[in-house]
Amino acid sequence: MLSVRDATEIIFNLVQPLDSQQDTEIVDLSTAHGRILATPVISPLDFPHWDNSAMDGYAVRYEDVQNSSGEQPVSLEIVAEIPAGDQPQSTLQPGQAARIFTGAMMPQGADTVVMQERTHREDNRVLIMATPKPGEFVRRKAAYYQAGTQLLPAGIRLNAPEIAVLAALQCSQVKVYRRPRIAIFSTGDELVTLEQPLQPGQIVDSNQYALAALVRQIGAEPILLGIVKDHPTALTETINYDVNNADIVISSGGVSVGDYDYIDKILAALGAEIHIRSVAMRPGKPLTVATFPQSPIYFGLPGNPAAVLVTFWRFVQPVIRKLGGLAEGWEPRFVKVRSHDELRSDGKREVYVWGSLHLVDGVYEFHQAGGSHSSGNLINLAQTNALAVLPVGRTLIAPGEEVEVLENV
């Protein structure tokens, strides 16, 4: 049985990101939110495109106004008015100013903007009532970005700021990694679908719905294969299909040591290399991780619903993010916070306790979910957003003590 640290190292080293040449597609910018950029973006445009005003006021020559004050204002002739979107038609000469508005292009000859609150207008002249700083309120051409250099790197997620940048480039389409294909099925003779009448001894398959939701949430494409009975032939056919049609295969159930737990044997018979069979954690001890020659990674998760979610958050979610081309930030994110409750463990395995983070007096606290923390209890997982981690050897975390929390659940 591997430690969580050793299992994590093995699993993450198995993953190679999608190919930046073959595993890509072109999408419209309007549908690119959340996608992973496949190639760097380089613009032929400077940002700003030209010198422009950051304030409503007057464009002036600094040398004309460098000694102005309320007691001795400088009077300048207003020779133009420049709203945003207009191209100035004249060049400022000594003793001249142009009325200018926020975002408007600076006229030739001007190098400074005096905000209108520091001026007084009299017909076609303006009195400058204070000395501005040289170049004040002027956004210089290429001050934000210089044309021809890298603007956005490959491997980033396109969120609202990046979408705005691409729109400013007039980039109507963008090259992104395709969505990873994740095959999902549940195993067990006791499982039934939502539509089937529930008989004594049967359980509704909730795992497949939870896993599909998690896969979609991180931007991948779930391939749902339903419930597969505990029969070697049916399981072999399903796994064979998965290997040829998915980047990652996730099954739940069938990876423990019972008489009807066939997954490991079938994987070995199909030529898979099994890297992990169990991990020293609770919940989630029965965990199979294997690879096939044609590269798909197989995750055989436990059958109990809480164990399914915990092992997905801890191991599978980062793998899908890395596979999907995310260059940074795909790893699990742990933070240290204050525990609101007493957290207990037998200290023999790394224990994950589900609950919620709350901001209390400016400090984040972990609140343990109420009820039983059995791996079979799905109910009290609802409305949780964090997993507290009790390391091996730690049996107690008292209220008010610091606890490490997996936050991206």
mmCIF file of C-alpha atoms in Angstrom:
data_model
loop_
_atom_site.group_PDB
_atom_site.id
_atom_site.type_symbol
_atom_site.label_atom_id
_atom_site.label_comp_id
_atom_site.label_asym_id
_atom_site.label_seq_id
_atom_site.Cartn_x
_atom_site.Cartn_y
_atom_site.Cartn_z
ATOM 1 C CA MET A 1 0.000 0.000 0.000
ATOM 2 C CA LEU A 2 1.500 3.288 -1.137
ATOM 3 C CA SER A 3 1.578 6.539 0.778
ATOM 4 C CA VAL A 4 -0.446 9.418 -0.645
ATOM 5 C CA ARG A 5 2.779 11.256 -1.481
ATOM 6 C CA ASP A 6 4.232 8.308 -3.422
ATOM 7 C CA ALA A 7 0.934 7.684 -5.205
ATOM 8 C CA THR A 8 0.719 11.352 -6.170
ATOM 9 C CA GLU A 9 4.231 11.350 -7.624
ATOM 10 C CA ILE A 10 3.564 8.207 -9.653
ATOM 11 C CA ILE A 11 0.229 9.424 -10.988
ATOM 12 C CA PHE A 12 1.331 12.908 -11.971
ATOM 13 C CA ASN A 13 4.425 11.558 -13.735
ATOM 14 C CA LEU A 14 2.217 9.331 -15.882
ATOM 15 C CA VAL A 15 0.494 12.324 -17.472
ATOM 16 C CA GLN A 16 1.660 13.953 -20.675
ATOM 17 C CA PRO A 17 -0.264 17.007 -21.903
ATOM 18 C CA LEU A 18 -2.140 16.841 -25.180
ATOM 19 C CA ASP A 19 -0.071 17.541 -28.294
ATOM 20 C CA SER A 20 0.000 21.265 -29.095
ATOM 21 C CA GLN A 21 -0.073 20.518 -32.841
ATOM 22 C CA GLN A 22 -2.429 17.556 -33.215
ATOM 23 C CA ASP A 23 -4.765 17.879 -30.245
ATOM 24 C CA THR A 24 -6.117 21.343 -30.976
ATOM 25 C CA GLU A 25 -9.104 23.024 -32.555
ATOM 26 C CA ILE A 26 -10.136 26.494 -33.675
ATOM 27 C CA VAL A 27 -13.090 27.998 -31.798
ATOM 28 C CA ASP A 28 -14.940 31.294 -32.026
ATOM 29 C CA LEU A 29 -13.941 33.803 -29.376
ATOM 30 C CA SER A 30 -17.549 33.885 -28.174
ATOM 31 C CA THR A 31 -17.254 30.212 -27.138
ATOM 32 C CA ALA A 32 -13.627 30.243 -25.950
ATOM 33 C CA HIS A 33 -14.283 30.970 -22.266
ATOM 34 C CA GLY A 34 -12.690 28.337 -20.058
ATOM 35 C CA ARG A 35 -10.652 26.771 -22.860
ATOM 36 C CA ILE A 36 -6.877 26.282 -22.725
ATOM 37 C CA LEU A 37 -4.831 28.345 -25.183
ATOM 38 C CA ALA A 38 -2.760 26.053 -27.427
ATOM 39 C CA THR A 39 -0.367 28.546 -29.018
ATOM 40 C CA PRO A 40 1.138 31.841 -27.841
ATOM 41 C CA VAL A 41 -0.597 35.010 -28.989
ATOM 42 C CA ILE A 42 1.508 37.732 -30.625
ATOM 43 C CA SER A 43 -0.124 40.951 -31.794
ATOM 44 C CA PRO A 44 0.922 43.290 -34.600
ATOM 45 C CA LEU A 45 -0.661 46.135 -32.614
ATOM 46 C CA ASP A 46 0.825 48.253 -29.863
ATOM 47 C CA PHE A 47 -1.251 48.831 -26.733
ATOM 48 C CA PRO A 48 -2.245 51.616 -26.526
ATOM 49 C CA HIS A 49 -2.327 51.951 -30.307
ATOM 50 C CA TRP A 50 -1.393 55.651 -30.017
ATOM 51 C CA ASP A 51 -0.808 58.286 -27.358
ATOM 52 C CA ASN A 52 -4.165 59.089 -25.765
ATOM 53 C CA SER A 53 -5.636 61.032 -22.900
ATOM 54 C CA ALA A 54 -6.455 59.403 -19.562
ATOM 55 C CA MET A 55 -8.599 62.347 -18.475
ATOM 56 C CA ASP A 56 -11.075 64.968 -19.656
ATOM 57 C CA GLY A 57 -9.119 68.207 -19.917
ATOM 58 C CA TYR A 58 -6.730 70.037 -22.216
ATOM 59 C CA ALA A 59 -3.833 68.719 -24.253
ATOM 60 C CA VAL A 60 -0.897 71.093 -23.920
ATOM 61 C CA ARG A 61 2.839 71.488 -24.422
ATOM 62 C CA TYR A 62 4.489 71.055 -21.006
ATOM 63 C CA GLU A 63 7.007 73.824 -21.692
ATOM 64 C CA ASP A 64 4.084 76.252 -22.066
ATOM 65 C CA VAL A 65 2.568 75.487 -18.645
ATOM 66 C CA GLN A 66 5.491 74.471 -16.446
ATOM 67 C CA ASN A 67 5.266 77.673 -14.389
ATOM 68 C CA SER A 68 1.481 78.034 -14.165
ATOM 69 C CA SER A 69 -0.330 78.521 -10.856
ATOM 70 C CA GLY A 70 -3.542 79.849 -9.400
ATOM 71 C CA GLU A 71 -1.878 83.181 -8.768
ATOM 72 C CA GLN A 72 -0.238 83.334 -12.199
ATOM 73 C CA PRO A 73 -2.248 81.141 -14.576
ATOM 74 C CA VAL A 74 -1.043 80.559 -18.109
ATOM 75 C CA SER A 75 -3.519 81.497 -20.850
ATOM 76 C CA LEU A 76 -3.593 79.285 -23.965
ATOM 77 C CA GLU A 77 -5.585 79.507 -27.171
ATOM 78 C CA ILE A 78 -7.967 76.579 -27.755
ATOM 79 C CA VAL A 79 -7.464 75.532 -31.364
ATOM 80 C CA ALA A 80 -9.230 72.146 -31.456
ATOM 81 C CA GLU A 81 -11.682 69.862 -29.717
ATOM 82 C CA ILE A 82 -10.845 66.126 -29.814
ATOM 83 C CA PRO A 83 -13.502 63.614 -28.721
ATOM 84 C CA ALA A 84 -12.670 59.917 -28.387
ATOM 85 C CA GLY A 85 -12.639 58.257 -31.797
ATOM 86 C CA ASP A 86 -11.545 61.338 -33.755
ATOM 87 C CA GLN A 87 -8.131 61.786 -35.350
ATOM 88 C CA PRO A 88 -6.583 65.196 -34.573
ATOM 89 C CA GLN A 89 -6.144 67.338 -37.661
ATOM 90 C CA SER A 90 -3.749 69.983 -36.332
ATOM 91 C CA THR A 91 -0.382 70.230 -34.589
ATOM 92 C CA LEU A 92 -0.188 72.315 -31.416
ATOM 93 C CA GLN A 93 2.023 75.357 -31.655
ATOM 94 C CA PRO A 94 3.486 77.326 -28.734
ATOM 95 C CA GLY A 95 0.724 79.001 -26.731
ATOM 96 C CA GLN A 96 -2.003 76.617 -27.962
ATOM 97 C CA ALA A 97 -4.149 73.885 -26.332
ATOM 98 C CA ALA A 98 -6.721 71.363 -27.481
ATOM 99 C CA ARG A 99 -9.870 70.419 -25.580
ATOM 100 C CA ILE A 100 -9.581 66.643 -25.181
ATOM 101 C CA PHE A 101 -11.684 63.845 -23.690
ATOM 102 C CA THR A 102 -10.811 60.535 -22.025
ATOM 103 C CA GLY A 103 -9.497 58.035 -24.539
ATOM 104 C CA ALA A 104 -9.039 60.589 -27.306
ATOM 105 C CA MET A 105 -5.912 60.575 -29.454
ATOM 106 C CA MET A 106 -3.276 63.123 -28.491
ATOM 107 C CA PRO A 107 -2.563 65.792 -31.135
ATOM 108 C CA GLN A 108 0.894 66.263 -32.541
ATOM 109 C CA GLY A 109 2.916 68.742 -30.503
ATOM 110 C CA ALA A 110 1.117 67.984 -27.215
ATOM 111 C CA ASP A 111 2.835 65.953 -24.500
ATOM 112 C CA THR A 112 0.733 66.562 -21.378
ATOM 113 C CA VAL A 113 -2.931 66.703 -20.347
ATOM 114 C CA VAL A 114 -4.213 69.136 -17.722
ATOM 115 C CA MET A 115 -7.381 67.843 -16.084
ATOM 116 C CA GLN A 116 -10.327 70.199 -16.511
ATOM 117 C CA GLU A 117 -10.712 70.735 -12.743
ATOM 118 C CA ARG A 118 -7.392 72.630 -12.805
ATOM 119 C CA THR A 119 -8.442 74.966 -15.588
ATOM 120 C CA HIS A 120 -10.797 77.834 -16.261
ATOM 121 C CA ARG A 121 -12.218 78.448 -19.722
ATOM 122 C CA GLU A 122 -12.929 81.879 -21.160
ATOM 123 C CA ASP A 123 -14.418 81.661 -24.674
ATOM 124 C CA ASN A 124 -11.678 80.286 -26.948
ATOM 125 C CA ARG A 125 -8.976 80.440 -24.289
ATOM 126 C CA VAL A 126 -8.189 78.312 -21.262
ATOM 127 C CA LEU A 127 -6.409 79.355 -18.074
ATOM 128 C CA ILE A 128 -4.097 76.695 -16.626
ATOM 129 C CA MET A 129 -4.409 77.092 -12.845
ATOM 130 C CA ALA A 130 -1.755 74.588 -11.710
ATOM 131 C CA THR A 131 1.498 73.141 -12.995
ATOM 132 C CA PRO A 132 1.033 69.553 -14.200
ATOM 133 C CA LYS A 133 3.709 66.886 -14.138
ATOM 134 C CA PRO A 134 5.505 66.317 -17.457
ATOM 135 C CA GLY A 135 3.470 63.807 -19.473
ATOM 136 C CA GLU A 136 0.693 63.712 -16.875
ATOM 137 C CA PHE A 137 -2.536 61.888 -17.863
ATOM 138 C CA VAL A 138 -1.071 60.693 -21.163
ATOM 139 C CA ARG A 139 -1.201 56.981 -21.995
ATOM 140 C CA ARG A 140 1.811 56.467 -24.206
ATOM 141 C CA LYS A 141 1.747 54.291 -27.308
ATOM 142 C CA ALA A 142 3.024 50.747 -26.517
ATOM 143 C CA ALA A 143 3.178 51.524 -22.778
ATOM 144 C CA TYR A 144 1.129 48.394 -22.012
ATOM 145 C CA TYR A 145 2.358 46.108 -24.767
ATOM 146 C CA GLN A 146 4.827 46.338 -27.639
ATOM 147 C CA ALA A 147 3.817 44.835 -30.976
ATOM 148 C CA GLY A 148 5.616 41.662 -31.988
ATOM 149 C CA THR A 149 6.296 40.372 -28.480
ATOM 150 C CA GLN A 150 4.380 37.579 -26.758
ATOM 151 C CA LEU A 151 1.099 38.835 -25.390
ATOM 152 C CA LEU A 152 -0.490 35.638 -24.029
ATOM 153 C CA PRO A 153 1.444 32.385 -23.429
ATOM 154 C CA ALA A 154 0.202 28.945 -24.395
ATOM 155 C CA GLY A 155 -1.201 26.786 -21.620
ATOM 156 C CA ILE A 156 -3.380 29.384 -19.892
ATOM 157 C CA ARG A 157 -7.104 29.208 -19.272
ATOM 158 C CA LEU A 158 -9.060 31.819 -21.192
ATOM 159 C CA ASN A 159 -11.134 33.720 -18.667
ATOM 160 C CA ALA A 160 -12.804 37.117 -18.984
ATOM 161 C CA PRO A 161 -9.595 39.241 -18.933
ATOM 162 C CA GLU A 162 -7.937 37.109 -21.606
ATOM 163 C CA ILE A 163 -11.100 37.122 -23.712
ATOM 164 C CA ALA A 164 -11.118 40.920 -23.495
ATOM 165 C CA VAL A 165 -7.488 41.075 -24.657
ATOM 166 C CA LEU A 166 -8.221 38.801 -27.631
ATOM 167 C CA ALA A 167 -11.254 40.891 -28.540
ATOM 168 C CA ALA A 168 -9.107 44.016 -28.467
ATOM 169 C CA LEU A 169 -6.840 42.272 -30.983
ATOM 170 C CA GLN A 170 -9.856 41.742 -33.249
ATOM 171 C CA CYS A 171 -9.159 38.029 -32.820
ATOM 172 C CA SER A 172 -12.471 36.402 -33.747
ATOM 173 C CA GLN A 173 -11.117 32.842 -33.524
ATOM 174 C CA VAL A 174 -8.522 31.220 -31.295
ATOM 175 C CA LYS A 175 -6.562 27.957 -31.262
ATOM 176 C CA VAL A 176 -7.218 25.913 -28.122
ATOM 177 C CA TYR A 177 -6.581 22.388 -26.919
ATOM 178 C CA ARG A 178 -9.433 20.012 -27.579
ATOM 179 C CA ARG A 179 -11.356 18.917 -24.538
ATOM 180 C CA PRO A 180 -9.961 15.722 -22.956
ATOM 181 C CA ARG A 181 -12.318 12.767 -23.425
ATOM 182 C CA ILE A 182 -13.090 11.021 -20.138
ATOM 183 C CA ALA A 183 -14.901 7.661 -20.248
ATOM 184 C CA ILE A 184 -16.950 6.929 -17.126
ATOM 185 C CA PHE A 185 -18.768 3.804 -16.022
ATOM 186 C CA SER A 186 -19.942 2.252 -12.769
ATOM 187 C CA THR A 187 -19.661 -1.406 -11.827
ATOM 188 C CA GLY A 188 -21.866 -3.532 -9.637
ATOM 189 C CA ASP A 189 -24.799 -5.939 -9.839
ATOM 190 C CA GLU A 190 -26.498 -3.936 -7.105
ATOM 191 C CA LEU A 191 -26.636 -0.709 -9.123
ATOM 192 C CA VAL A 192 -29.724 0.609 -10.893
ATOM 193 C CA THR A 193 -30.435 3.708 -12.959
ATOM 194 C CA LEU A 194 -32.539 6.656 -11.837
ATOM 195 C CA GLU A 195 -35.471 5.391 -13.869
ATOM 196 C CA GLN A 196 -35.580 1.849 -12.463
ATOM 197 C CA PRO A 197 -37.818 0.975 -9.499
ATOM 198 C CA LEU A 198 -35.588 0.436 -6.460
ATOM 199 C CA GLN A 199 -35.731 -3.094 -5.077
ATOM 200 C CA PRO A 200 -34.386 -4.356 -1.715
ATOM 201 C CA GLY A 201 -30.591 -4.616 -1.829
ATOM 202 C CA GLN A 202 -30.243 -2.242 -4.776
ATOM 203 C CA ILE A 203 -28.531 1.161 -4.917
ATOM 204 C CA VAL A 204 -29.031 4.010 -7.371
ATOM 205 C CA ASP A 205 -25.857 4.780 -9.337
ATOM 206 C CA SER A 206 -24.996 8.298 -8.155
ATOM 207 C CA ASN A 207 -21.273 8.018 -8.884
ATOM 208 C CA GLN A 208 -21.609 8.374 -12.643
ATOM 209 C CA TYR A 209 -23.607 11.605 -12.310
ATOM 210 C CA ALA A 210 -21.152 13.067 -9.807
ATOM 211 C CA LEU A 211 -18.120 12.183 -11.929
ATOM 212 C CA ALA A 212 -19.701 13.542 -15.103
ATOM 213 C CA ALA A 213 -20.460 16.830 -13.340
ATOM 214 C CA LEU A 214 -16.896 17.098 -12.049
ATOM 215 C CA VAL A 215 -15.438 16.337 -15.480
ATOM 216 C CA ARG A 216 -17.583 18.995 -17.150
ATOM 217 C CA GLN A 217 -16.748 21.473 -14.405
ATOM 218 C CA ILE A 218 -13.046 21.344 -15.254
ATOM 219 C CA GLY A 219 -13.621 21.651 -18.992
ATOM 220 C CA ALA A 220 -13.364 18.037 -20.161
ATOM 221 C CA GLU A 221 -15.865 15.925 -22.099
ATOM 222 C CA PRO A 222 -17.478 12.977 -20.267
ATOM 223 C CA ILE A 223 -18.318 9.821 -22.206
ATOM 224 C CA LEU A 224 -20.984 8.062 -20.148
ATOM 225 C CA LEU A 225 -21.128 4.283 -20.512
ATOM 226 C CA GLY A 226 -23.666 3.506 -17.813
ATOM 227 C CA ILE A 227 -23.652 0.603 -15.411
ATOM 228 C CA VAL A 228 -21.612 -2.510 -16.154
ATOM 229 C CA LYS A 229 -22.487 -5.667 -14.250
ATOM 230 C CA ASP A 230 -19.868 -7.611 -12.302
ATOM 231 C CA HIS A 231 -19.188 -9.962 -15.181
ATOM 232 C CA PRO A 232 -15.718 -10.386 -16.706
ATOM 233 C CA THR A 233 -16.941 -10.415 -20.320
ATOM 234 C CA ALA A 234 -19.013 -7.245 -19.993
ATOM 235 C CA LEU A 235 -16.239 -5.458 -18.136
ATOM 236 C CA THR A 236 -13.623 -6.514 -20.693
ATOM 237 C CA GLU A 237 -15.736 -5.253 -23.602
ATOM 238 C CA THR A 238 -16.350 -1.926 -21.876
ATOM 239 C CA ILE A 239 -12.712 -1.346 -20.963
ATOM 240 C CA ASN A 240 -11.611 -2.292 -24.487
ATOM 241 C CA TYR A 241 -14.007 0.302 -25.902
ATOM 242 C CA ASP A 242 -12.781 2.941 -23.451
ATOM 243 C CA VAL A 243 -9.134 2.413 -24.250
ATOM 244 C CA ASN A 244 -9.757 3.129 -27.940
ATOM 245 C CA ASN A 245 -12.067 6.119 -27.473
ATOM 246 C CA ALA A 246 -10.898 8.077 -24.424
ATOM 247 C CA ASP A 247 -7.886 9.851 -22.976
ATOM 248 C CA ILE A 248 -8.732 8.804 -19.432
ATOM 249 C CA VAL A 249 -10.985 6.010 -18.174
ATOM 250 C CA ILE A 250 -12.700 6.228 -14.800
ATOM 251 C CA SER A 251 -14.611 3.354 -13.271
ATOM 252 C CA SER A 252 -16.102 3.190 -9.795
ATOM 253 C CA GLY A 253 -16.282 -0.049 -7.849
ATOM 254 C CA GLY A 254 -14.736 -3.434 -8.458
ATOM 255 C CA VAL A 255 -11.193 -2.595 -7.308
ATOM 256 C CA SER A 256 -11.204 -4.037 -3.789
ATOM 257 C CA VAL A 257 -10.356 -7.639 -2.831
ATOM 258 C CA GLY A 258 -13.808 -9.232 -3.009
ATOM 259 C CA ASP A 259 -14.788 -12.222 -5.134
ATOM 260 C CA TYR A 260 -16.581 -9.955 -7.612
ATOM 261 C CA ASP A 261 -13.856 -7.323 -7.891
ATOM 262 C CA TYR A 262 -12.543 -8.111 -11.376
ATOM 263 C CA ILE A 263 -11.055 -4.822 -12.569
ATOM 264 C CA ASP A 264 -7.377 -5.434 -11.754
ATOM 265 C CA LYS A 265 -7.392 -8.911 -13.290
ATOM 266 C CA ILE A 266 -9.036 -7.681 -16.492
ATOM 267 C CA LEU A 267 -6.598 -4.771 -16.810
ATOM 268 C CA ALA A 268 -3.661 -7.133 -16.496
ATOM 269 C CA ALA A 269 -5.170 -9.525 -19.056
ATOM 270 C CA LEU A 270 -5.593 -6.617 -21.510
ATOM 271 C CA GLY A 271 -1.910 -5.733 -21.260
ATOM 272 C CA ALA A 272 -2.176 -2.743 -18.947
ATOM 273 C CA GLU A 273 0.616 -1.870 -16.566
ATOM 274 C CA ILE A 274 -0.818 -1.475 -13.081
ATOM 275 C CA HIS A 275 1.053 1.196 -11.149
ATOM 276 C CA ILE A 276 -1.106 1.475 -8.026
ATOM 277 C CA ARG A 277 -3.460 -0.954 -6.302
ATOM 278 C CA SER A 278 -4.105 0.756 -2.967
ATOM 279 C CA VAL A 279 -3.229 3.971 -1.146
ATOM 280 C CA ALA A 280 -2.845 4.643 2.577
ATOM 281 C CA MET A 281 -5.715 7.103 2.825
ATOM 282 C CA ARG A 282 -9.250 7.236 4.169
ATOM 283 C CA PRO A 283 -11.551 7.262 2.388
ATOM 284 C CA GLY A 284 -10.093 5.902 -0.852
ATOM 285 C CA LYS A 285 -7.800 3.014 0.066
ATOM 286 C CA PRO A 286 -8.856 0.799 -2.887
ATOM 287 C CA LEU A 287 -7.475 2.731 -5.869
ATOM 288 C CA THR A 288 -6.211 1.243 -9.117
ATOM 289 C CA VAL A 289 -4.143 3.284 -11.543
ATOM 290 C CA ALA A 290 -2.974 1.698 -14.792
ATOM 291 C CA THR A 291 -1.765 2.655 -18.255
ATOM 292 C CA PHE A 292 -2.119 1.021 -21.645
ATOM 293 C CA PRO A 293 0.455 0.954 -24.469
ATOM 294 C CA GLN A 294 -1.724 3.338 -26.494
ATOM 295 C CA SER A 295 -1.464 5.805 -23.566
ATOM 296 C CA PRO A 296 -4.899 6.110 -21.868
ATOM 297 C CA ILE A 297 -4.718 6.322 -18.063
ATOM 298 C CA TYR A 298 -7.142 4.109 -16.163
ATOM 299 C CA PHE A 299 -8.463 5.127 -12.747
ATOM 300 C CA GLY A 300 -10.328 2.417 -10.894
ATOM 301 C CA LEU A 301 -11.945 4.371 -8.063
ATOM 302 C CA PRO A 302 -13.634 2.844 -5.007
ATOM 303 C CA GLY A 303 -17.364 2.224 -5.131
ATOM 304 C CA ASN A 304 -18.414 4.165 -2.051
ATOM 305 C CA PRO A 305 -19.610 7.637 -3.094
ATOM 306 C CA ALA A 306 -17.586 9.698 -0.608
ATOM 307 C CA ALA A 307 -14.437 7.788 -1.559
ATOM 308 C CA VAL A 308 -15.160 8.415 -5.246
ATOM 309 C CA LEU A 309 -15.306 12.186 -4.764
ATOM 310 C CA VAL A 310 -12.283 12.356 -2.464
ATOM 311 C CA THR A 311 -10.048 10.320 -4.799
ATOM 312 C CA PHE A 312 -11.243 12.301 -7.810
ATOM 313 C CA TRP A 313 -10.447 15.643 -6.155
ATOM 314 C CA ARG A 314 -7.089 14.411 -4.840
ATOM 315 C CA PHE A 315 -5.754 12.570 -7.907
ATOM 316 C CA VAL A 316 -7.944 12.637 -11.018
ATOM 317 C CA GLN A 317 -8.853 16.320 -11.215
ATOM 318 C CA PRO A 318 -5.205 17.494 -11.402
ATOM 319 C CA VAL A 319 -4.468 14.828 -14.027
ATOM 320 C CA ILE A 320 -7.284 16.023 -16.298
ATOM 321 C CA ARG A 321 -6.121 19.634 -15.937
ATOM 322 C CA LYS A 322 -2.525 18.735 -16.799
ATOM 323 C CA LEU A 323 -3.601 16.504 -19.684
ATOM 324 C CA GLY A 324 -5.787 19.304 -21.052
ATOM 325 C CA GLY A 325 -2.774 21.559 -21.601
ATOM 326 C CA LEU A 326 -2.884 23.777 -18.514
ATOM 327 C CA ALA A 327 0.759 24.761 -18.029
ATOM 328 C CA GLU A 328 0.534 25.995 -14.434
ATOM 329 C CA GLY A 329 -1.911 25.679 -11.578
ATOM 330 C CA TRP A 330 -3.099 22.162 -12.385
ATOM 331 C CA GLU A 331 -1.741 20.730 -9.131
ATOM 332 C CA PRO A 332 -3.928 20.314 -6.017
ATOM 333 C CA ARG A 333 -4.038 23.522 -3.992
ATOM 334 C CA PHE A 334 -3.579 23.236 -0.243
ATOM 335 C CA VAL A 335 -3.990 26.094 2.231
ATOM 336 C CA LYS A 336 -3.569 26.238 5.976
ATOM 337 C CA VAL A 337 -6.554 27.553 7.920
ATOM 338 C CA ARG A 338 -7.977 27.447 11.419
ATOM 339 C CA SER A 339 -10.145 24.485 12.388
ATOM 340 C CA HIS A 340 -13.482 25.327 13.945
ATOM 341 C CA ASP A 341 -14.065 21.757 15.109
ATOM 342 C CA GLU A 342 -12.169 18.934 16.757
ATOM 343 C CA LEU A 343 -10.880 16.624 14.016
ATOM 344 C CA ARG A 344 -9.883 13.047 14.865
ATOM 345 C CA SER A 345 -8.097 10.164 13.157
ATOM 346 C CA ASP A 346 -6.524 6.859 14.181
ATOM 347 C CA GLY A 347 -3.258 8.127 12.709
ATOM 348 C CA LYS A 348 -2.663 5.034 10.587
ATOM 349 C CA ARG A 349 -3.621 6.546 7.231
ATOM 350 C CA GLU A 350 -3.901 10.012 5.753
ATOM 351 C CA VAL A 351 -7.477 11.044 6.487
ATOM 352 C CA TYR A 352 -9.652 13.449 4.484
ATOM 353 C CA VAL A 353 -12.521 15.138 6.293
ATOM 354 C CA TRP A 354 -15.064 17.018 4.210
ATOM 355 C CA GLY A 355 -16.544 20.320 5.221
ATOM 356 C CA SER A 356 -16.675 24.013 4.316
ATOM 357 C CA LEU A 357 -14.463 27.070 4.505
ATOM 358 C CA HIS A 358 -16.007 30.092 6.222
ATOM 359 C CA LEU A 359 -14.582 33.591 6.659
ATOM 360 C CA VAL A 360 -14.824 34.430 10.386
ATOM 361 C CA ASP A 361 -13.489 37.785 11.614
ATOM 362 C CA GLY A 362 -11.248 38.031 8.579
ATOM 363 C CA VAL A 363 -9.788 34.529 9.047
ATOM 364 C CA TYR A 364 -10.770 31.417 7.141
ATOM 365 C CA GLU A 365 -12.028 28.535 9.242
ATOM 366 C CA PHE A 366 -12.703 24.920 8.306
ATOM 367 C CA HIS A 367 -16.086 23.656 9.515
ATOM 368 C CA GLN A 368 -16.500 19.911 9.481
ATOM 369 C CA ALA A 369 -19.725 18.638 7.888
ATOM 370 C CA GLY A 370 -22.165 17.213 10.380
ATOM 371 C CA GLY A 371 -23.192 13.581 10.519
ATOM 372 C CA SER A 372 -21.266 10.401 9.854
ATOM 373 C CA HIS A 373 -18.043 10.603 7.860
ATOM 374 C CA SER A 374 -18.422 7.115 6.502
ATOM 375 C CA SER A 375 -17.247 6.586 2.913
ATOM 376 C CA GLY A 376 -20.754 5.385 2.134
ATOM 377 C CA ASN A 377 -22.438 8.569 3.376
ATOM 378 C CA LEU A 378 -23.089 10.755 0.369
ATOM 379 C CA ILE A 379 -25.666 12.955 2.089
ATOM 380 C CA ASN A 380 -23.422 15.179 4.201
ATOM 381 C CA LEU A 381 -21.112 15.881 1.245
ATOM 382 C CA ALA A 382 -23.737 18.271 -0.076
ATOM 383 C CA GLN A 383 -22.742 21.966 0.180
ATOM 384 C CA THR A 384 -19.153 21.178 1.174
ATOM 385 C CA ASN A 385 -16.239 22.882 -0.575
ATOM 386 C CA ALA A 386 -13.063 21.692 1.146
ATOM 387 C CA LEU A 387 -11.246 18.646 2.483
ATOM 388 C CA ALA A 388 -9.245 18.875 5.711
ATOM 389 C CA VAL A 389 -6.172 16.621 5.730
ATOM 390 C CA LEU A 390 -4.987 14.778 8.828
ATOM 391 C CA PRO A 391 -1.540 13.332 8.056
ATOM 392 C CA VAL A 392 -0.332 9.908 9.104
ATOM 393 C CA GLY A 393 0.529 9.915 12.815
ATOM 394 C CA ARG A 394 -1.734 12.862 13.649
ATOM 395 C CA THR A 395 -4.712 11.724 15.733
ATOM 396 C CA LEU A 396 -6.160 15.038 16.856
ATOM 397 C CA ILE A 397 -6.525 18.608 15.635
ATOM 398 C CA ALA A 398 -8.147 20.695 18.338
ATOM 399 C CA PRO A 399 -10.512 23.609 17.695
ATOM 400 C CA GLY A 400 -8.500 26.713 16.857
ATOM 401 C CA GLU A 401 -5.491 24.737 15.644
ATOM 402 C CA GLU A 402 -4.146 25.034 12.121
ATOM 403 C CA VAL A 403 -5.169 22.407 9.567
ATOM 404 C CA GLU A 404 -4.169 21.871 5.949
ATOM 405 C CA VAL A 405 -7.120 21.989 3.563
ATOM 406 C CA LEU A 406 -7.527 20.922 -0.064
ATOM 407 C CA GLU A 407 -9.468 23.918 -1.337
ATOM 408 C CA ASN A 408 -10.300 23.308 -4.996
ATOM 409 C CA VAL A 409 -13.159 20.890 -4.463
#
